[in-house]
Amino acid sequence: MAERSFVAEVEKLRLPAGEVFRGEGILAVTKALLESGVAYIAGYQGAPISHLMDVLADAQDILAEYGIRFENSASEATAAATLSASVNYPLRGAVTFKATVGTNVASDALANLSSGGVTGGALVIVGEDYGEGSSIMQERSHAFAMKSQIWLLDPRPNLPGIVQAVKDGFELSEASHTPVMLQVRIRSCHLHGQFIASDNRAPAFSVRDALENPVRDVGRIVLPPASFVHEKEKIEERWPAAVRFIQERGLNEFFSEGAADVGIALQGGLYNTVIRALQRLGLADVYGESKIPLYVMNVAYPLVDDEFERFCQGRKALLVVEEGQPDFIEQNVASIMLRRHLDIRLHGKDVLPMAGEYTTAAVCAGLRAFLEQYGWALPKPAGEPPRPPAVEAAAAARAPAPEAAGTAEDRGEDVLPPLSETVHPRPPGLCTGCPERPIFSAIRLVERELGAHHISADIGCQLFSILPPFDLGNTTMGYGLGGASASALNVAPGGEPANRRAISIMGDGGFWHNGLTSGVANAVFNQSDNLTIIVDNNYTAATGGQDVLSTHNTVNPTRSTGHEIEDAVRGVGVKWVRTIRRTYDTRAMTAALREALTTLSKGPKVLIAQSECMLNRQRREKPLRRKAVAEGRRVVRERFGVDPDTCTGDHSCIRLSGCPSLTIRDNPDPLRQEPITAVEDTCVGCGHCGEVAHAAVLCPSFYKASIIDNPTGWDTWKHRMRGAIIARLQRGLARRRDRYAF
């Protein structure tokens, strides 16, 4: 069950030529694939590209009409290896995954694919989420493109440009016999716009054609001596062919080329940000007309030397706007200038941040620092971050007097403080009712008895356990590598056994991605004595709730699910395995953890903690519940509450749970000042807060209430009787209080 359904939106994919397609960036990419005659598509989900996999899954009928093969790959490496179908056959194929973690996993397959080269167009669609919106290490896909010499497209963030980039990517790949990487940034994936559609078309050469007409070319296989020839081909044939195609098709764009004696060269994906910054500086209008010449590199790799020489002619200075580090493009540009003997000053990371997301404010500051060095008088926009002292001094030496430029305050305008000063940070956390929360509460409870343990975390929702209130986890090394990252923390054979075992955690998505082999099987092979906790919540929940092999409650005719993790674990040789079917049972969780950490049994221990992702469960059940209520049927839902007269204000329930539905309120008792715990209406009735409170022997203040829609006569009578009895008891209590008041 994916995060959302695109069944309604995918009907737009049928639009014929001449119609206006309106929608989100991901839908536009899908439509472009259909218009390009793609033969097969594969990939692995991951923000911001997860929706592409979900759209394709919902568009199976349309794909089938054109004979297009689609599958959810087991990993990014699987997806990249799928492109080998384009090595020997004129098949257009596309794969997609999240960068840079996706390219990390897929790098071996991509390197082999690029070495041998391709016959059909091979397109890798990478969801680039560098910057504050990212959930991964701050690296760039650019390095992988350079390493393996895969051409990298970074189109301007608008739907016509993105659609054209998909089509150009296939043609560039075929013209240069090289795979092409299309980088779509997080804002490109989710922006909305429109473009004129073309007809969808079936692949000119299909997967069936390839199967019925097999081709074998030893020269395309990466094996000596062919592998040495491949490197020669890259330099002498493929690269020049790519450069010719880029120039002839005009993939890179020039704007306002003769407007000034300075210029800006920028990555295509940063075009909207740069234009917005120029607008704030009064150097561009709302239609994008710039007073500064722009060279937009929709192809970020390879660079075209002739185009740079053309753009630099007659200019005093060039600013390269390149997000992230290292400054690959800037170094390349410096090399071009040196070889071509261009008399022009180069700027980039000297005025712009070396690392971090290039927001409008950051780019504004860099543009102003650059332009003021060459006599431009510009106001400083409100909220602009401070510049390095050396840049500030250089700008001050060349800039006009401050009164000539004027500031927003001088003009009597309102000056807003930077967002960093007004918006509080919001760290990520687990959802209300998340079944993983009880697991970490149980670990904390067990550690009270047995002491702290080394915990190797994994990518996924469970990684949020490193933050308060749990504060668990020492390392995380990659998706599905939770078990592997604890492999060194095992006492050498023959030595004295350690007093404590290391704990590693991974989700079911990471387990099926590569955790079964790199974590569990590796532990068996090397006779580890540590504990691995596998969180089985039915889906790859962190990427949007897509199905996995162990998904239980989804029947999809195109996939085989329902395969138990316990069977797989026992299949590779694990002897000590326990499965907890309901993670909300805190007592059972703590007992299983205690046994796993203290048992004298040798060999790896695996604890499988099962409960369905609450977010996906609510997505499935809420529409059914609303429908039942609308139809007049009796519906019962549960939620928890806290008795204000019993709560002592200890708040240990919050410290051990951290559920977003738990909050604090003023104490109704005038003799007590501590605020009490309260449960908000967002409660989904999982019961964890009450369970953990009682498991920790904290307090009896939690209660469970049943809320009934469309109650029966029997329900109404019981409610009235309870109310009458409670009211009578409360009156008696009030009389006793009054009797002893004085």
XYZ file of C-alpha atoms in Angstrom, residues 287-711:
425
model
C 9.152 36.778 -16.551
C 12.798 35.819 -16.089
C 14.279 38.568 -18.265
C 17.730 39.094 -16.778
C 20.046 42.102 -16.895
C 22.956 39.727 -16.318
C 24.015 37.244 -19.049
C 23.261 33.642 -18.087
C 24.727 30.392 -19.375
C 22.433 27.605 -18.165
C 24.063 24.174 -18.106
C 21.187 21.760 -18.562
C 24.003 19.281 -19.155
C 26.138 19.448 -16.020
C 28.581 16.823 -17.323
C 30.368 16.876 -19.689
C 31.029 20.593 -20.032
C 31.373 21.995 -23.547
C 34.617 23.953 -23.915
C 33.498 25.851 -27.040
C 30.333 27.099 -25.357
C 32.280 28.375 -22.355
C 34.734 30.161 -24.604
C 31.838 31.771 -26.465
C 30.169 32.912 -23.240
C 33.397 34.303 -21.769
C 34.325 36.425 -24.788
C 34.364 40.155 -23.931
C 33.599 39.667 -20.239
C 35.586 40.777 -17.221
C 34.335 38.120 -14.821
C 32.366 34.916 -14.644
C 30.465 33.555 -11.623
C 29.876 29.789 -11.477
C 26.819 28.886 -9.410
C 27.317 25.257 -8.376
C 25.503 23.803 -5.387
C 27.436 21.523 -3.078
C 31.013 20.428 -2.795
C 33.551 19.602 -4.108
C 33.361 22.370 -6.729
C 33.613 19.994 -9.701
C 32.236 22.420 -12.292
C 34.258 25.391 -11.099
C 37.486 23.405 -11.287
C 36.562 22.202 -14.762
C 35.793 25.754 -15.879
C 39.154 26.952 -14.531
C 40.844 24.244 -16.588
C 38.952 25.312 -19.733
C 39.953 28.947 -19.210
C 43.584 27.990 -18.751
C 43.709 25.797 -21.847
C 41.849 28.336 -23.985
C 43.917 31.315 -22.669
C 40.771 33.225 -21.669
C 41.474 36.550 -19.975
C 38.624 36.589 -17.474
C 38.331 36.417 -13.706
C 36.589 33.353 -12.263
C 34.415 33.408 -9.157
C 32.333 30.774 -7.457
C 32.878 29.349 -4.022
C 34.827 32.463 -3.022
C 31.544 34.424 -2.835
C 29.058 31.572 -2.486
C 28.896 28.971 0.301
C 31.218 26.012 -0.206
C 28.536 23.617 1.021
C 24.867 23.621 1.923
C 21.689 24.245 -0.022
C 21.652 27.285 -2.285
C 18.551 29.048 -1.060
C 17.492 32.356 -2.565
C 19.008 34.212 0.394
C 22.362 32.436 0.006
C 22.482 33.046 -3.749
C 21.422 36.675 -3.225
C 24.380 37.275 -0.938
C 26.782 35.634 -3.380
C 25.479 37.540 -6.412
C 25.707 40.832 -4.565
C 29.260 40.086 -3.401
C 30.232 39.197 -6.964
C 28.584 42.172 -8.678
C 29.711 44.796 -6.164
C 33.313 43.908 -6.964
C 32.639 45.131 -10.502
C 30.902 48.393 -9.700
C 27.272 47.359 -9.339
C 25.368 49.281 -6.642
C 22.872 46.895 -5.082
C 20.655 46.989 -1.960
C 21.044 44.281 0.636
C 17.801 42.281 0.893
C 16.346 41.587 4.323
C 17.283 38.242 5.818
C 20.435 37.829 3.754
C 23.064 35.743 5.581
C 26.409 37.368 6.495
C 29.278 37.083 4.039
C 32.835 35.952 4.796
C 35.017 38.857 6.095
C 37.370 38.664 3.089
C 34.437 38.930 0.683
C 32.917 41.788 2.667
C 36.234 43.682 2.605
C 36.745 43.150 -1.128
C 33.188 44.280 -1.890
C 33.505 47.344 0.329
C 36.700 48.399 -1.435
C 35.010 48.400 -4.851
C 31.401 49.281 -3.997
C 29.922 52.795 -3.946
C 29.280 54.517 -0.639
C 26.454 52.920 1.363
C 24.214 55.947 1.006
C 24.333 55.634 -2.776
C 22.931 52.142 -2.716
C 20.505 52.569 0.129
C 19.013 49.859 2.311
C 15.510 48.653 2.947
C 15.584 50.400 6.335
C 16.689 53.680 4.683
C 13.661 53.472 2.397
C 11.311 52.899 5.322
C 10.516 49.310 4.291
C 9.726 46.544 6.747
C 12.749 44.352 7.353
C 11.952 40.748 8.238
C 14.444 38.749 10.300
C 15.949 35.596 8.761
C 13.801 32.488 8.982
C 16.554 30.792 10.994
C 15.824 33.272 13.775
C 12.040 32.949 13.734
C 11.282 29.318 12.830
C 12.112 26.699 15.422
C 13.871 23.529 14.230
C 11.596 20.506 13.977
C 13.542 17.254 14.210
C 11.989 14.176 12.579
C 10.103 11.716 14.709
C 7.913 8.648 14.681
C 4.230 9.021 13.819
C 1.395 8.824 16.310
C 0.811 5.184 17.178
C 3.951 3.982 15.377
C 4.524 0.299 16.214
C 8.271 0.940 16.438
C 7.889 3.231 19.438
C 7.174 0.332 21.873
C 10.317 -1.465 20.681
C 12.547 1.421 21.697
C 10.649 1.961 24.944
C 11.245 -1.717 25.741
C 14.974 -1.349 24.993
C 15.168 1.580 27.385
C 13.368 -0.424 30.076
C 15.680 -3.417 29.613
C 18.754 -1.186 29.705
C 17.653 -0.019 33.149
C 18.247 -3.593 34.301
C 21.184 -4.704 32.133
C 22.985 -1.437 31.440
C 23.634 0.430 28.202
C 24.402 -1.516 25.016
C 26.057 -0.599 21.736
C 23.261 -0.211 19.166
C 23.904 -0.149 15.409
C 21.013 1.623 13.727
C 19.796 1.393 10.141
C 18.210 3.623 7.529
C 14.451 3.907 7.897
C 11.899 5.011 10.460
C 13.800 3.192 13.200
C 16.642 5.685 12.787
C 14.496 8.265 14.598
C 15.243 6.326 17.796
C 18.555 8.179 17.992
C 16.635 11.343 18.943
C 14.813 12.112 22.206
C 13.051 10.628 24.037
C 14.782 7.318 23.248
C 18.367 8.487 22.623
C 19.371 5.085 21.233
C 21.798 4.199 18.482
C 25.555 4.633 18.105
C 26.068 4.381 14.325
C 24.278 4.017 10.999
C 26.133 2.872 7.909
C 23.504 2.446 5.221
C 20.266 0.845 4.182
C 20.090 -2.755 5.375
C 23.533 -2.519 6.973
C 22.409 -2.342 10.593
C 23.509 -5.919 11.197
C 26.749 -5.560 9.264
C 27.772 -2.435 11.160
C 27.859 -4.435 14.406
C 29.949 -7.255 12.940
C 33.260 -5.992 14.350
C 31.814 -5.752 17.854
C 32.066 -9.474 18.547
C 34.586 -11.060 20.878
C 37.328 -13.068 19.125
C 36.985 -16.883 19.276
C 38.595 -18.401 22.354
C 38.492 -15.162 24.293
C 36.528 -14.386 27.408
C 32.848 -13.736 26.562
C 31.731 -10.143 26.844
C 29.290 -9.119 29.562
C 27.045 -7.494 26.977
C 26.040 -8.127 23.391
C 25.837 -5.534 20.657
C 22.369 -4.828 19.288
C 21.674 -4.061 15.644
C 18.366 -2.880 14.220
C 16.971 -2.947 10.697
C 13.553 -2.622 9.132
C 11.841 -5.148 6.881
C 12.592 -2.937 3.869
C 16.299 -2.894 4.689
C 16.225 -6.609 5.450
C 14.927 -7.493 1.986
C 17.077 -4.790 0.327
C 20.343 -6.420 1.402
C 20.181 -7.040 5.144
C 19.475 -10.758 4.776
C 22.877 -11.418 3.202
C 25.094 -8.582 4.459
C 23.697 -8.695 7.983
C 22.033 -11.941 9.026
C 23.856 -14.432 6.770
C 27.146 -12.694 7.509
C 26.465 -13.076 11.251
C 25.785 -16.786 10.792
C 28.909 -17.312 8.695
C 31.139 -15.520 11.206
C 29.463 -17.025 14.303
C 28.360 -13.713 15.759
C 26.855 -13.743 19.233
C 25.031 -10.426 18.875
C 21.329 -9.573 18.654
C 19.613 -8.314 15.495
C 16.159 -6.762 15.825
C 14.154 -6.778 12.594
C 11.245 -4.328 12.634
C 8.537 -5.889 10.476
C 5.844 -3.275 9.863
C 4.602 -4.775 6.558
C 6.047 -2.139 4.204
C 9.048 -0.055 3.281
C 7.321 2.510 5.445
C 9.893 5.318 5.359
C 9.757 5.588 1.553
C 5.973 5.754 1.346
C 4.595 2.380 2.341
C 5.460 0.257 -0.690
C 5.032 -3.515 -0.517
C 7.869 -5.884 0.357
C 8.194 -9.657 0.219
C 6.791 -10.021 3.745
C 3.778 -7.732 3.234
C 0.697 -9.523 4.590
C -2.406 -7.528 3.860
C -2.027 -6.616 0.183
C -3.074 -8.844 -2.672
C -1.390 -7.644 -5.856
C -1.548 -9.931 -8.907
C 1.779 -8.611 -10.207
C 3.730 -9.408 -7.027
C 4.336 -12.316 -4.685
C 4.052 -11.303 -1.020
C 3.396 -12.989 2.320
C 6.877 -14.517 2.658
C 7.804 -14.660 6.346
C 11.025 -13.059 7.539
C 11.398 -15.814 10.122
C 11.512 -18.468 7.374
C 14.215 -16.529 5.525
C 16.279 -16.048 8.690
C 16.075 -19.718 9.622
C 16.883 -20.583 6.011
C 20.342 -19.023 6.268
C 21.107 -20.831 9.522
C 19.926 -18.759 12.483
C 18.894 -21.044 15.361
C 17.740 -18.529 17.999
C 14.743 -16.692 16.498
C 11.797 -15.110 18.286
C 8.829 -13.349 16.688
C 6.684 -10.876 18.619
C 3.373 -10.531 16.777
C 2.278 -7.355 18.554
C 4.947 -4.799 19.399
C 2.524 -2.807 21.574
C 2.744 -5.609 24.160
C 5.528 -3.952 26.137
C 5.836 -6.801 28.636
C 6.355 -9.361 25.844
C 8.861 -7.082 24.115
C 10.918 -6.521 27.262
C 10.857 -10.241 28.111
C 12.052 -11.212 24.613
C 14.809 -8.581 24.697
C 15.936 -9.669 28.141
C 16.128 -13.293 27.014
C 18.016 -12.420 23.815
C 20.599 -10.391 25.725
C 21.156 -12.890 28.538
C 20.700 -16.340 26.974
C 23.666 -18.713 27.047
C 22.803 -19.911 23.546
C 25.674 -19.336 21.087
C 25.345 -17.862 17.626
C 23.404 -14.875 16.280
C 20.069 -13.983 17.850
C 17.249 -12.526 15.769
C 14.170 -10.886 17.248
C 11.412 -10.083 14.731
C 9.015 -7.403 15.991
C 5.788 -7.318 13.978
C 2.981 -4.763 13.826
C 1.601 -2.951 10.824
C 2.750 0.608 10.112
C 0.109 2.746 11.833
C 0.213 5.405 9.127
C -0.627 2.889 6.417
C -3.185 1.211 8.638
C -4.945 4.527 9.184
C -4.836 5.286 5.452
C -6.616 2.006 4.852
C -9.074 2.038 7.748
C -10.157 5.686 7.954
C -11.948 5.733 4.567
C -13.710 2.485 5.479
C -14.707 3.900 8.865
C -16.018 7.138 7.325
C -18.018 5.133 4.814
C -19.504 2.944 7.523
C -20.491 5.991 9.615
C -22.091 7.649 6.589
C -24.095 4.494 5.940
C -25.409 4.522 9.508
C -23.543 1.446 10.711
C -22.283 1.121 14.291
C -18.561 1.934 14.444
C -16.388 1.699 17.557
C -12.990 3.348 17.848
C -10.723 3.431 20.843
C -8.582 6.164 22.288
C -6.723 6.656 25.522
C -6.875 9.355 28.122
C -5.330 10.401 31.417
C -7.320 10.861 34.628
C -6.367 14.376 35.792
C -7.144 13.498 39.423
C -4.746 10.554 39.361
C -1.875 11.939 37.249
C 0.990 13.137 39.441
C 2.732 15.159 36.724
C 5.714 12.817 36.648
C 5.649 12.713 32.810
C 7.645 9.481 32.651
C 5.077 8.235 30.146
C 6.137 11.022 27.774
C 9.831 10.406 28.366
C 9.450 6.706 27.583
C 7.042 7.090 24.671
C 7.339 10.479 23.017
C 4.059 9.994 21.160
C 2.951 13.249 19.454
C -0.549 12.799 20.901
C 0.826 13.155 24.447
C 1.049 16.694 25.778
C 0.810 18.579 29.082
C -1.934 20.716 30.583
C -2.443 22.799 33.705
C -3.078 20.767 36.825
C -6.729 21.103 37.962
C -5.686 20.551 41.590
C -4.976 23.999 43.113
C -2.603 22.383 45.604
C -0.318 20.946 42.908
C 1.703 23.015 40.452
C 3.126 20.307 38.188
C 1.319 20.183 34.801
C -0.423 16.891 34.119
C -0.180 14.656 31.056
C -3.032 14.821 28.541
C -3.898 12.878 25.388
C -4.916 14.891 22.316
C -7.611 13.940 19.816
C -4.935 12.718 17.388
C -4.659 9.533 19.490
C -5.209 6.403 17.391
C -5.754 4.075 20.334
C -2.601 1.990 19.997
C -2.311 1.822 23.781
C 1.444 2.193 23.952
C 1.464 5.105 26.392
C -0.632 3.198 28.917
C 1.270 -0.045 28.325
C 4.659 1.537 28.905
C 3.444 3.446 31.941
C 2.299 0.231 33.618
C 5.329 -1.769 32.424
C 7.569 0.822 34.046
C 5.389 0.675 37.187
C 4.758 4.380 36.955
C 1.105 5.213 37.525
C -2.472 4.003 37.022
C -3.745 7.224 35.476
C -4.275 5.950 31.924
C -7.703 4.797 30.826
C -9.149 3.500 27.568
C -12.382 4.914 26.149
C -14.572 3.515 23.376
C -16.115 6.129 21.082
C -19.206 4.829 19.291
C -20.677 6.322 16.122
C -24.296 5.420 15.333
C -24.843 3.741 18.735
